[in-house]
Short mmCIF file of C-alpha atoms in Angstrom, two decimals:
data_model
loop_
_atom_site.label_atom_id
_atom_site.label_comp_id
_atom_site.label_asym_id
_atom_site.label_seq_id
_atom_site.Cartn_x
_atom_site.Cartn_y
_atom_site.Cartn_z
CA VAL X 1 -45.10 -32.67 -17.15
CA GLU X 2 -46.45 -30.05 -19.55
CA ALA X 3 -49.87 -29.49 -17.99
CA CYS X 4 -52.15 -30.87 -15.30
CA TYR X 5 -55.92 -30.61 -15.06
CA GLY X 6 -57.92 -31.72 -12.04
CA ASN X 7 -57.02 -32.96 -8.58
CA THR X 8 -53.32 -33.77 -8.16
CA LYS X 9 -53.85 -35.59 -4.86
CA VAL X 10 -55.41 -38.84 -6.03
CA ASP X 11 -54.85 -42.35 -4.71
CA ILE X 12 -54.55 -44.88 -7.53
CA THR X 13 -54.84 -48.65 -7.19
CA SER X 14 -53.21 -49.83 -10.43
CA ILE X 15 -51.32 -48.74 -13.54
CA GLN X 16 -52.72 -49.77 -16.92
CA ILE X 17 -52.03 -49.20 -20.63
CA ASP X 18 -54.92 -51.41 -21.81
CA SER X 19 -58.32 -49.76 -21.26
CA ARG X 20 -59.93 -53.22 -20.95
CA LYS X 21 -57.84 -53.95 -17.85
CA VAL X 22 -58.67 -50.68 -16.11
CA THR X 23 -60.47 -51.05 -12.77
CA LEU X 24 -61.76 -48.59 -10.19
CA HIS X 25 -59.20 -45.87 -9.36
CA SER X 26 -56.66 -46.93 -12.00
CA ALA X 27 -54.18 -44.63 -13.72
CA PHE X 28 -54.41 -45.04 -17.49
CA PHE X 29 -51.36 -44.29 -19.66
CA ALA X 30 -52.42 -43.53 -23.24
CA ILE X 31 -49.35 -44.82 -25.07
CA LYS X 32 -49.13 -45.10 -28.83
CA GLY X 33 -48.41 -48.65 -29.96
CA GLU X 34 -47.49 -50.20 -33.30
CA HIS X 35 -51.13 -50.51 -34.39
CA ASN X 36 -53.24 -48.72 -31.75
CA ASP X 37 -53.14 -45.30 -30.08
CA GLY X 38 -54.14 -45.30 -26.41
CA PHE X 39 -55.44 -41.75 -26.81
CA THR X 40 -58.51 -43.12 -28.63
CA TYR X 41 -59.33 -45.35 -25.64
CA ILE X 42 -59.32 -42.67 -22.94
CA SER X 43 -63.13 -42.55 -22.74
CA GLU X 44 -63.32 -46.32 -22.37
CA ALA X 45 -60.66 -46.24 -19.63
CA ILE X 46 -62.65 -43.61 -17.71
CA LYS X 47 -65.82 -45.64 -18.16
CA ASN X 48 -64.03 -48.63 -16.60
CA GLY X 49 -62.93 -46.63 -13.55
CA ALA X 50 -59.76 -44.70 -14.39
CA LEU X 51 -59.26 -41.60 -12.23
CA VAL X 52 -55.98 -40.38 -13.72
CA ILE X 53 -55.10 -40.11 -17.41
CA PHE X 54 -51.52 -39.65 -18.65
CA THR X 55 -51.53 -38.41 -22.25
CA ASP X 56 -49.38 -36.45 -24.71
CA ARG X 57 -52.40 -34.50 -26.01
CA ILE X 58 -55.19 -32.57 -24.35
CA PRO X 59 -58.57 -34.22 -25.01
CA SER X 60 -61.11 -31.90 -26.64
CA LYS X 61 -63.58 -32.77 -23.90
CA LYS X 62 -62.32 -33.27 -20.38
CA GLN X 63 -64.56 -35.11 -17.93
CA ARG X 64 -65.21 -33.77 -14.45
CA ASN X 65 -63.53 -35.46 -11.48
CA ILE X 66 -60.85 -36.91 -13.76
CA THR X 67 -57.20 -35.85 -13.50
CA TYR X 68 -55.43 -35.32 -16.84
CA ILE X 69 -51.64 -35.13 -16.84
CA VAL X 70 -50.16 -34.02 -20.16
CA VAL X 71 -46.56 -35.10 -20.81
CA SER X 72 -44.22 -35.03 -23.80
CA ASN X 73 -43.49 -38.77 -23.67
CA VAL X 74 -46.04 -41.10 -22.07
CA ARG X 75 -43.77 -44.16 -22.18
CA LYS X 76 -40.98 -42.35 -20.36
CA ILE X 77 -43.36 -41.23 -17.60
CA LEU X 78 -44.92 -44.71 -17.41
CA SER X 79 -41.48 -46.13 -16.58
CA ARG X 80 -40.78 -43.56 -13.87
CA VAL X 81 -44.25 -43.78 -12.27
CA ALA X 82 -44.13 -47.61 -12.27
CA HIS X 83 -40.72 -47.54 -10.58
CA TYR X 84 -42.10 -45.51 -7.66
CA PHE X 85 -45.63 -46.99 -7.61
CA TYR X 86 -44.12 -50.44 -6.98
CA HIS X 87 -41.68 -49.02 -4.39
CA GLN X 88 -38.47 -49.09 -6.46
CA PRO X 89 -38.19 -52.90 -6.54
CA SER X 90 -34.86 -53.02 -8.41
CA GLN X 91 -33.22 -51.14 -5.54
CA HIS X 92 -34.26 -53.89 -3.11
CA LEU X 93 -33.75 -56.93 -5.35
CA PRO X 94 -30.53 -57.55 -7.33
CA VAL X 95 -31.48 -57.53 -11.02
CA ILE X 96 -29.13 -59.06 -13.57
CA GLY X 97 -29.72 -57.96 -17.16
CA ILE X 98 -29.04 -60.50 -19.91
CA THR X 99 -28.85 -59.07 -23.41
CA GLY X 100 -27.33 -59.92 -26.79
CA THR X 101 -28.63 -61.01 -30.19
CA ASP X 102 -28.73 -64.79 -29.86
CA GLY X 103 -28.61 -67.04 -26.82
CA LYS X 104 -30.31 -64.73 -24.31
CA THR X 105 -33.20 -67.07 -23.57
CA THR X 106 -31.07 -70.21 -23.36
CA THR X 107 -28.50 -68.50 -21.12
CA ILE X 108 -31.15 -67.15 -18.77
CA TRP X 109 -32.88 -70.56 -18.72
CA PHE X 110 -29.63 -72.31 -17.76
CA ALA X 111 -28.81 -69.68 -15.12
CA PHE X 112 -32.30 -69.89 -13.62
CA HIS X 113 -32.12 -73.67 -13.23
CA LEU X 114 -28.53 -73.64 -11.96
CA LEU X 115 -29.27 -71.04 -9.27
CA LYS X 116 -32.39 -72.96 -8.29
CA SER X 117 -30.33 -76.16 -7.96
CA LEU X 118 -27.93 -74.21 -5.72
CA ASN X 119 -30.88 -73.41 -3.40
CA ILE X 120 -31.02 -69.75 -4.38
CA ARG X 121 -34.54 -68.38 -4.76
CA VAL X 122 -34.47 -66.77 -8.19
CA GLY X 123 -36.92 -64.82 -10.34
CA VAL X 124 -36.92 -64.62 -14.12
CA ILE X 125 -38.50 -62.55 -16.90
CA SER X 126 -37.69 -64.02 -20.32
CA THR X 127 -38.99 -64.89 -23.77
CA VAL X 128 -40.42 -68.23 -22.68
CA ALA X 129 -41.44 -67.67 -19.05
CA SER X 130 -41.65 -65.35 -16.07
CA GLY X 131 -41.98 -66.04 -12.35
CA TRP X 132 -39.77 -67.62 -9.73
CA ASN X 133 -38.61 -71.05 -8.62
CA ASP X 134 -41.59 -73.39 -9.12
CA ASN X 135 -44.01 -70.55 -9.87
CA LEU X 136 -43.17 -70.09 -13.57
CA ARG X 137 -45.76 -68.79 -16.04
CA GLU X 138 -45.50 -69.21 -19.79
CA ASN X 139 -44.86 -66.01 -21.74
CA THR X 140 -47.79 -65.94 -24.16
CA PHE X 141 -46.83 -62.72 -25.97
CA HIS X 142 -44.59 -61.95 -28.98
CA GLN X 143 -42.64 -59.67 -26.66
CA THR X 144 -39.59 -60.65 -24.65
CA THR X 145 -39.35 -57.51 -22.53
CA PRO X 146 -42.80 -56.49 -21.20
CA GLU X 147 -43.96 -52.89 -20.81
CA ALA X 148 -42.45 -50.95 -17.90
CA HIS X 149 -45.37 -51.30 -15.48
CA THR X 150 -45.38 -55.09 -15.91
CA ILE X 151 -41.63 -55.29 -15.31
CA HIS X 152 -41.72 -53.28 -12.07
CA ARG X 153 -44.84 -55.10 -10.83
CA THR X 154 -43.21 -58.47 -11.48
CA LEU X 155 -39.96 -57.42 -9.78
CA ALA X 156 -42.00 -56.24 -6.77
CA GLU X 157 -43.76 -59.62 -6.64
CA MET X 158 -40.38 -61.37 -6.74
CA HIS X 159 -39.09 -59.24 -3.89
CA ALA X 160 -42.24 -59.92 -1.85
CA SER X 161 -41.74 -63.65 -2.51
CA SER X 162 -38.23 -63.51 -0.99
CA CYS X 163 -36.30 -63.95 -4.23
CA LYS X 164 -32.59 -63.33 -3.75
CA VAL X 165 -31.90 -62.35 -7.36
CA ALA X 166 -33.85 -61.63 -10.56
CA LEU X 167 -32.76 -62.47 -14.12
CA LEU X 168 -34.20 -60.02 -16.65
CA GLU X 169 -33.92 -60.69 -20.39
CA SER X 170 -33.23 -57.16 -21.60
CA THR X 171 -33.84 -56.67 -25.31
CA SER X 172 -32.58 -53.82 -27.45
CA HIS X 173 -36.23 -52.76 -27.89
CA GLY X 174 -36.67 -52.56 -24.12
CA LEU X 175 -33.41 -50.67 -23.63
CA SER X 176 -34.14 -48.22 -26.44
CA HIS X 177 -35.42 -44.76 -25.67
CA GLN X 178 -38.15 -45.41 -28.21
CA THR X 179 -39.91 -47.62 -25.64
CA TYR X 180 -38.31 -46.74 -22.25
CA ARG X 181 -39.45 -50.15 -20.91
CA LEU X 182 -36.25 -50.67 -18.95
CA ARG X 183 -35.24 -47.06 -18.31
CA ASP X 184 -35.84 -47.08 -14.54
CA VAL X 185 -34.56 -50.57 -13.77
CA HIS X 186 -31.46 -50.35 -11.57
CA TYR X 187 -29.28 -53.29 -12.57
CA TYR X 188 -26.86 -55.05 -10.26
CA ALA X 189 -24.93 -56.76 -13.08
CA ALA X 190 -24.98 -57.32 -16.85
CA LEU X 191 -24.34 -60.31 -19.11
CA TYR X 192 -23.88 -60.04 -22.88
CA THR X 193 -24.38 -63.00 -25.22
CA PRO X 194 -22.98 -62.72 -28.79
CA ILE X 195 -24.03 -59.65 -30.79
CA GLY X 196 -25.00 -59.83 -34.46
CA HIS X 197 -27.43 -58.69 -37.16
CA GLU X 198 -31.02 -58.13 -35.96
CA HIS X 199 -33.88 -55.61 -35.51
CA LEU X 200 -32.55 -53.05 -37.99
CA GLU X 201 -36.15 -52.20 -38.94
CA PHE X 202 -36.48 -50.79 -35.41
CA HIS X 203 -33.03 -49.33 -34.72
CA ARG X 204 -32.46 -48.16 -38.33
CA SER X 205 -28.74 -48.95 -38.23
CA PHE X 206 -26.39 -51.47 -36.67
CA GLU X 207 -24.56 -48.63 -34.91
CA GLN X 208 -27.78 -47.55 -33.18
CA TYR X 209 -28.49 -51.19 -32.30
CA LEU X 210 -25.11 -51.34 -30.54
CA GLN X 211 -25.75 -48.04 -28.77
CA ASP X 212 -29.08 -49.32 -27.44
CA LYS X 213 -27.39 -52.51 -26.24
CA LYS X 214 -24.81 -50.38 -24.41
CA LYS X 215 -27.57 -48.67 -22.43
CA LEU X 216 -27.67 -51.73 -20.18
CA LEU X 217 -24.16 -50.87 -18.94
CA THR X 218 -25.16 -47.31 -18.09
CA GLN X 219 -27.97 -48.67 -15.91
CA VAL X 220 -25.74 -50.95 -13.82
CA ARG X 221 -25.46 -49.23 -10.46
CA PRO X 222 -22.02 -49.94 -8.88
CA ALA X 223 -23.21 -48.39 -5.61
CA LEU X 224 -25.99 -50.96 -5.16
CA GLN X 225 -25.32 -53.18 -2.14
CA PHE X 226 -27.23 -56.19 -0.87
CA SER X 227 -26.49 -57.89 2.43
CA HIS X 228 -26.76 -61.41 0.96
CA LEU X 229 -24.40 -60.69 -1.98
CA HIS X 230 -20.75 -60.03 -1.28
CA HIS X 231 -19.55 -59.73 -4.87
CA PRO X 232 -19.48 -56.21 -6.34
CA PRO X 233 -21.49 -55.48 -9.52
CA PHE X 234 -19.93 -57.12 -12.59
CA LEU X 235 -20.07 -57.61 -16.35
CA ILE X 236 -19.93 -60.97 -18.16
CA LEU X 237 -18.96 -60.95 -21.85
CA ASN X 238 -18.58 -63.52 -24.61
CA LEU X 239 -14.91 -62.90 -25.29
CA THR X 240 -14.97 -64.58 -28.73
CA ASN X 241 -17.60 -62.24 -30.22
CA LYS X 242 -16.14 -59.63 -32.59
CA TYR X 243 -18.23 -56.83 -31.07
CA THR X 244 -17.08 -57.45 -27.49
CA SER X 245 -14.58 -54.58 -27.65
CA ALA X 246 -17.48 -52.13 -28.05
CA PHE X 247 -18.59 -52.96 -24.51
CA LEU X 248 -15.11 -52.83 -22.98
CA GLN X 249 -14.46 -49.19 -23.83
CA SER X 250 -14.34 -47.00 -20.69
CA GLN X 251 -15.59 -49.98 -18.70
CA LYS X 252 -15.18 -49.64 -14.94
CA LEU X 253 -17.01 -52.81 -13.89
CA PRO X 254 -14.97 -55.98 -13.31
CA VAL X 255 -15.27 -58.05 -16.51
CA TYR X 256 -15.48 -61.85 -16.59
CA GLY X 257 -15.46 -64.46 -19.33
CA LEU X 258 -15.15 -68.26 -19.29
CA PHE X 259 -13.24 -70.23 -21.89
CA ALA X 260 -13.63 -73.80 -23.16
CA ASP X 261 -11.85 -75.73 -25.89
CA ASN X 262 -11.40 -79.29 -27.14
CA ILE X 263 -15.11 -79.25 -28.04
CA LYS X 264 -16.55 -82.48 -29.47
CA GLU X 265 -20.18 -82.70 -30.57
CA THR X 266 -22.76 -85.39 -31.20
CA MET X 267 -26.47 -84.99 -31.90
CA TYR X 268 -27.21 -85.33 -28.20
CA HIS X 269 -24.05 -84.57 -26.18
CA THR X 270 -21.12 -82.18 -26.12
CA SER X 271 -17.75 -82.70 -24.45
CA PHE X 272 -15.36 -79.83 -23.75
CA THR X 273 -12.53 -78.68 -21.51
CA VAL X 274 -13.06 -75.68 -19.22
CA HIS X 275 -10.15 -73.41 -18.26
CA TRP X 276 -10.36 -71.29 -15.10
CA GLY X 277 -7.25 -69.81 -13.55
CA ASN X 278 -4.54 -72.45 -13.74
CA LYS X 279 -7.03 -75.32 -13.57
CA GLN X 280 -8.91 -77.23 -16.24
CA ARG X 281 -11.53 -79.97 -16.32
CA THR X 282 -13.27 -81.91 -19.07
CA TYR X 283 -17.04 -82.44 -19.08
CA THR X 284 -19.59 -84.28 -21.19
CA ILE X 285 -22.98 -82.58 -21.01
CA PRO X 286 -26.29 -83.91 -22.44
CA ILE X 287 -26.78 -80.71 -24.47
CA PRO X 288 -26.08 -80.59 -28.25
CA ASN X 289 -24.20 -77.92 -30.24
CA ALA X 290 -21.19 -75.87 -29.18
CA ILE X 291 -23.24 -72.65 -29.23
CA ASN X 292 -25.30 -74.00 -26.34
CA ILE X 293 -22.08 -74.65 -24.45
CA GLU X 294 -21.21 -70.96 -24.91
CA ASN X 295 -24.54 -70.12 -23.30
CA MET X 296 -23.90 -72.63 -20.53
CA LEU X 297 -20.45 -71.18 -19.78
CA ALA X 298 -22.01 -67.74 -19.29
CA ALA X 299 -24.73 -69.18 -17.05
CA VAL X 300 -22.21 -71.13 -14.97
CA LEU X 301 -20.03 -68.06 -14.52
CA LEU X 302 -23.03 -65.98 -13.48
CA SER X 303 -24.20 -68.66 -11.04
CA SER X 304 -20.70 -68.94 -9.58
CA LEU X 305 -20.45 -65.20 -8.94
CA ILE X 306 -23.91 -65.04 -7.33
CA SER X 307 -23.58 -68.21 -5.24
CA GLU X 308 -19.87 -67.69 -4.42
CA MET X 309 -19.28 -71.34 -5.31
CA SER X 310 -16.36 -72.38 -7.50
CA ILE X 311 -16.83 -72.68 -11.25
CA PHE X 312 -16.20 -76.42 -11.09
CA ASP X 313 -18.67 -76.98 -8.26
CA VAL X 314 -21.35 -75.23 -10.31
CA PHE X 315 -20.52 -77.38 -13.35
CA ASP X 316 -21.42 -80.44 -11.29
CA HIS X 317 -25.03 -79.23 -11.48
CA CYS X 318 -25.06 -79.01 -15.28
CA MET X 319 -25.77 -82.68 -15.94
CA THR X 320 -29.50 -82.18 -15.30
CA LEU X 321 -29.87 -79.08 -17.49
CA THR X 322 -32.27 -79.15 -20.42
CA LEU X 323 -32.80 -76.67 -23.23
CA PRO X 324 -35.75 -74.26 -23.04
CA PRO X 325 -38.90 -75.06 -25.05
CA GLY X 326 -38.45 -74.55 -28.77
CA ARG X 327 -34.66 -74.56 -28.66
CA MET X 328 -33.19 -77.53 -30.58
CA GLN X 329 -36.26 -79.44 -29.41
CA LYS X 330 -36.23 -82.98 -30.79
CA ILE X 331 -39.73 -84.26 -31.47
CA THR X 332 -40.06 -87.80 -30.15
CA ALA X 333 -41.83 -90.12 -32.59
CA SER X 334 -41.49 -93.60 -34.08
CA VAL X 335 -40.07 -92.46 -37.41
CA PRO X 336 -36.73 -93.29 -39.06
CA PHE X 337 -35.61 -89.65 -39.26
CA SER X 338 -35.15 -86.75 -36.84
CA VAL X 339 -37.37 -83.66 -36.57
CA ILE X 340 -36.06 -80.61 -34.70
CA VAL X 341 -37.95 -77.43 -33.75
CA ASP X 342 -35.85 -74.32 -33.10
CA PHE X 343 -36.46 -70.60 -32.64
CA ALA X 344 -33.43 -69.54 -34.73
CA HIS X 345 -34.40 -66.54 -36.87
CA THR X 346 -31.24 -64.44 -37.30
CA PRO X 347 -28.45 -65.01 -39.84
CA GLN X 348 -25.90 -65.80 -37.13
CA ALA X 349 -28.29 -68.27 -35.46
CA PHE X 350 -28.94 -69.91 -38.85
CA GLU X 351 -25.19 -70.26 -39.38
CA LYS X 352 -24.63 -71.91 -36.02
CA ILE X 353 -27.55 -74.31 -36.02
CA LEU X 354 -27.45 -75.33 -39.69
CA SER X 355 -23.68 -75.84 -39.70
CA PHE X 356 -24.13 -78.08 -36.64
CA PHE X 357 -26.76 -80.28 -38.29
CA HIS X 358 -24.74 -80.31 -41.51
CA ARG X 359 -21.83 -81.76 -39.53
CA GLN X 360 -24.06 -84.30 -37.81
CA LYS X 361 -26.16 -85.50 -40.75
CA LYS X 362 -25.90 -89.08 -41.99
CA SER X 363 -28.15 -88.46 -44.97
CA ARG X 364 -29.95 -85.24 -46.00
CA LEU X 365 -30.72 -81.99 -44.19
CA ILE X 366 -34.23 -80.63 -44.85
CA VAL X 367 -34.83 -77.07 -43.64
CA VAL X 368 -38.21 -75.33 -43.25
CA PHE X 369 -38.26 -71.60 -42.48
CA GLY X 370 -39.57 -68.13 -43.32
CA SER X 371 -38.88 -64.59 -42.17
CA ALA X 372 -40.98 -62.18 -40.13
CA GLY X 373 -42.97 -59.41 -41.77
CA GLU X 374 -42.45 -55.78 -40.70
CA ARG X 375 -39.08 -56.73 -39.25
CA ASP X 376 -35.47 -56.56 -40.43
CA THR X 377 -35.81 -57.10 -44.20
CA LYS X 378 -32.06 -57.14 -44.87
CA LYS X 379 -31.66 -60.50 -43.15
CA ARG X 380 -33.98 -62.34 -45.56
CA THR X 381 -31.43 -62.69 -48.34
CA LEU X 382 -28.79 -63.68 -45.78
CA GLN X 383 -31.06 -66.41 -44.41
CA GLY X 384 -31.42 -67.79 -47.93
CA ILE X 385 -27.68 -67.70 -48.56
CA ILE X 386 -26.90 -69.56 -45.32
CA ALA X 387 -29.64 -72.16 -45.81
CA ALA X 388 -28.38 -72.88 -49.34
CA GLN X 389 -24.88 -73.45 -47.98
CA TYR X 390 -25.93 -76.26 -45.63
CA ALA X 391 -29.32 -77.69 -46.66
CA ASP X 392 -30.11 -80.40 -49.19
CA ILE X 393 -33.80 -79.48 -49.37
CA ILE X 394 -35.31 -76.08 -48.51
CA ILE X 395 -38.99 -75.36 -47.91
CA LEU X 396 -39.85 -71.66 -47.56
CA THR X 397 -42.95 -70.79 -45.57
CA ASP X 398 -44.61 -68.24 -43.29
CA GLU X 399 -43.17 -67.06 -39.99
CA ASP X 400 -45.21 -63.96 -39.02
CA PRO X 401 -46.13 -62.07 -42.22
CA ARG X 402 -48.08 -59.38 -40.32
CA ASN X 403 -49.13 -56.72 -42.86
CA GLU X 404 -46.74 -57.86 -45.58
CA ASP X 405 -47.51 -60.22 -48.46
CA SER X 406 -46.15 -63.55 -47.23
CA TYR X 407 -45.31 -64.75 -50.74
CA LEU X 408 -43.21 -61.65 -51.42
CA ILE X 409 -41.25 -62.33 -48.21
CA ILE X 410 -40.63 -65.88 -49.43
CA LYS X 411 -39.44 -64.60 -52.82
CA GLU X 412 -36.93 -62.29 -51.10
CA ILE X 413 -35.47 -65.28 -49.23
CA GLU X 414 -35.40 -67.25 -52.49
CA LYS X 415 -33.17 -64.58 -54.06
CA GLY X 416 -30.56 -65.33 -51.41
CA ILE X 417 -30.76 -69.07 -52.11
CA HIS X 418 -29.98 -68.55 -55.81
CA THR X 419 -27.26 -65.95 -55.09
CA THR X 420 -24.61 -68.50 -54.14
CA SER X 421 -26.00 -71.82 -55.33
CA ASP X 422 -27.47 -73.21 -58.54
CA LYS X 423 -28.26 -76.63 -57.06
CA PHE X 424 -31.77 -75.68 -55.93
CA CYS X 425 -34.64 -76.25 -58.35
CA LYS X 426 -38.27 -75.51 -57.51
CA GLY X 427 -40.36 -78.64 -57.19
CA THR X 428 -37.30 -80.84 -56.67
CA ASN X 429 -35.36 -79.59 -53.66
CA LEU X 430 -36.85 -76.11 -53.25
CA PHE X 431 -40.49 -75.54 -52.32
CA LEU X 432 -42.41 -72.31 -51.70
CA ILE X 433 -45.37 -73.13 -49.43
CA PRO X 434 -46.80 -70.17 -47.45
CA SER X 435 -49.00 -72.36 -45.21
CA ARG X 436 -46.65 -73.44 -42.44
CA LYS X 437 -48.65 -76.58 -41.65
CA LYS X 438 -48.57 -77.67 -45.30
CA ALA X 439 -44.86 -76.88 -45.45
CA ILE X 440 -44.20 -79.11 -42.43
CA LYS X 441 -46.29 -81.90 -43.98
CA GLN X 442 -44.24 -81.58 -47.15
CA SER X 443 -40.98 -81.88 -45.20
CA ILE X 444 -42.22 -85.06 -43.50
CA GLN X 445 -43.36 -86.57 -46.81
CA LEU X 446 -39.95 -85.88 -48.33
CA ALA X 447 -37.95 -87.28 -45.40
CA HIS X 448 -36.00 -90.52 -45.86
CA PRO X 449 -34.39 -92.71 -43.17
CA ASN X 450 -31.55 -90.88 -41.35
CA ASP X 451 -32.59 -87.47 -42.71
CA ILE X 452 -32.71 -84.48 -40.35
CA VAL X 453 -35.70 -82.15 -40.67
CA VAL X 454 -35.17 -78.74 -39.02
CA LEU X 455 -38.05 -76.29 -38.54
CA LEU X 456 -36.75 -72.79 -37.82
CA GLY X 457 -38.23 -69.49 -36.66
CA LYS X 458 -41.21 -70.31 -34.44
CA GLY X 459 -39.82 -72.41 -31.60
CA HIS X 460 -41.97 -71.89 -28.51
CA GLU X 461 -44.23 -69.19 -29.99
CA ASN X 462 -47.97 -69.82 -29.81
CA SER X 463 -49.23 -67.86 -32.81
CA ILE X 464 -48.58 -66.83 -36.40
CA ILE X 465 -49.54 -63.22 -37.06
CA TYR X 466 -51.25 -62.34 -40.35
CA LYS X 467 -52.66 -59.04 -41.59
CA ASP X 468 -56.28 -59.86 -40.75
CA HIS X 469 -56.03 -62.63 -38.16
CA VAL X 470 -53.82 -64.40 -35.65
CA LEU X 471 -53.46 -68.16 -36.08
CA GLU X 472 -53.02 -70.19 -32.90
CA TRP X 473 -49.84 -72.21 -33.21
CA ASN X 474 -47.87 -74.84 -31.34
CA GLU X 475 -45.11 -76.10 -33.62
CA ALA X 476 -44.11 -79.11 -31.51
CA LYS X 477 -47.74 -80.22 -31.08
CA ILE X 478 -48.51 -79.84 -34.79
CA VAL X 479 -45.41 -81.81 -35.76
CA LYS X 480 -46.43 -84.62 -33.41
CA GLN X 481 -49.90 -84.71 -34.98
CA ILE X 482 -48.42 -84.94 -38.47
CA LEU X 483 -45.91 -87.61 -37.42
CA SER X 484 -48.68 -89.69 -35.80
CA GLN X 485 -50.11 -90.16 -39.31
CA TYR X 486 -46.74 -90.96 -40.87
CA LYS X 487 -46.51 -93.99 -43.12
CA ALA X 488 -43.17 -95.09 -44.50
#
């Protein structure tokens, strides 16, 4: 705290960063966001009932009966205040952080449903949903890890609702000291899915991205003890990922990994053999793609450690698992080809999903995708290179252009397509259609019997962000509408 003006003994009723949500006796934290600066909304917050203002600058005019607390970093203080305002919830509820580049949401989804099936009351905060057991709410924001006050409030609600464990999808943005969203969460355990290329526009370098991912480990508290959990804090790693060694250095937590081989895939099932100790068993699970089995192995291992049930007993509950919304989601329709919606938007996710459909295809693979504006620009060429390797037809379109020119984004991806392949010709098997709805219509019109149409990048998300407007979006619903008008 650099300075304080006004009464320091004030009772507050809520913590807010949005002046529109301020109510009587709120504390308002004037944080600077990507597009808006909370400092400019201080007057509105006071008008709506704020009694305490946290800011990094002294307002030119201070109002009477209002407490102003000037700090060097508002986000950092927001995290600390929220931790104590909500009575340190992560010290009373075991929080397991799940991080990585790809597979976080699917892993946390599997773990949530497995623990629930094992009669463990479990809370979750993830890309697609937050809540507990049968009280799940859809995540309607383009933000996996919420702001600090929302995290601590939600954890407190989970604790009050008698949850035995909380699963927290912990992004590199949230772990970074640029946002401090997760700084005061005390983790009981950590799980890492595979690490790869992503978010370099935010972290500036891959090395910094790794360092921010490592922050999760520093926040695992080995001394945390809970009467209903007898297993000490632990770390789960994907042992096949080439960056795993970065998280093993100076590691004092017990480390676990689960291995499977003899993997056989179809469009709708995967069979594999699990090895644990000196035992092995073979399973056939109604989940496609080996990458989803990697996510399932991590979720099973996590559920086994929390429930204290054997690995193989937990696997018996996997037959009823489904993928989360927007993850390899097959659109059901009376058409002679398949249409799949998936959230994949990183080069490594493209490689895994497109190579899978390339292996499974009986005819052609049609791929529709774009790349996000104001995000990692280096991946655009890579996306084009990978798509060209596996697709027969490519349609480039919008994802979330934001303040960038969507057509220029598309042209950057196109460069990657032509880097390694000369088989793509515009108007024949390569189309540049910024309107995502028109692009999807084009893919359906081009589809022949036994083709696979894959729509990448949006998945479950409910909007497309442009410079001057936000377009409501539901990819699965829009595809169904287009398919309902399909004529062979």
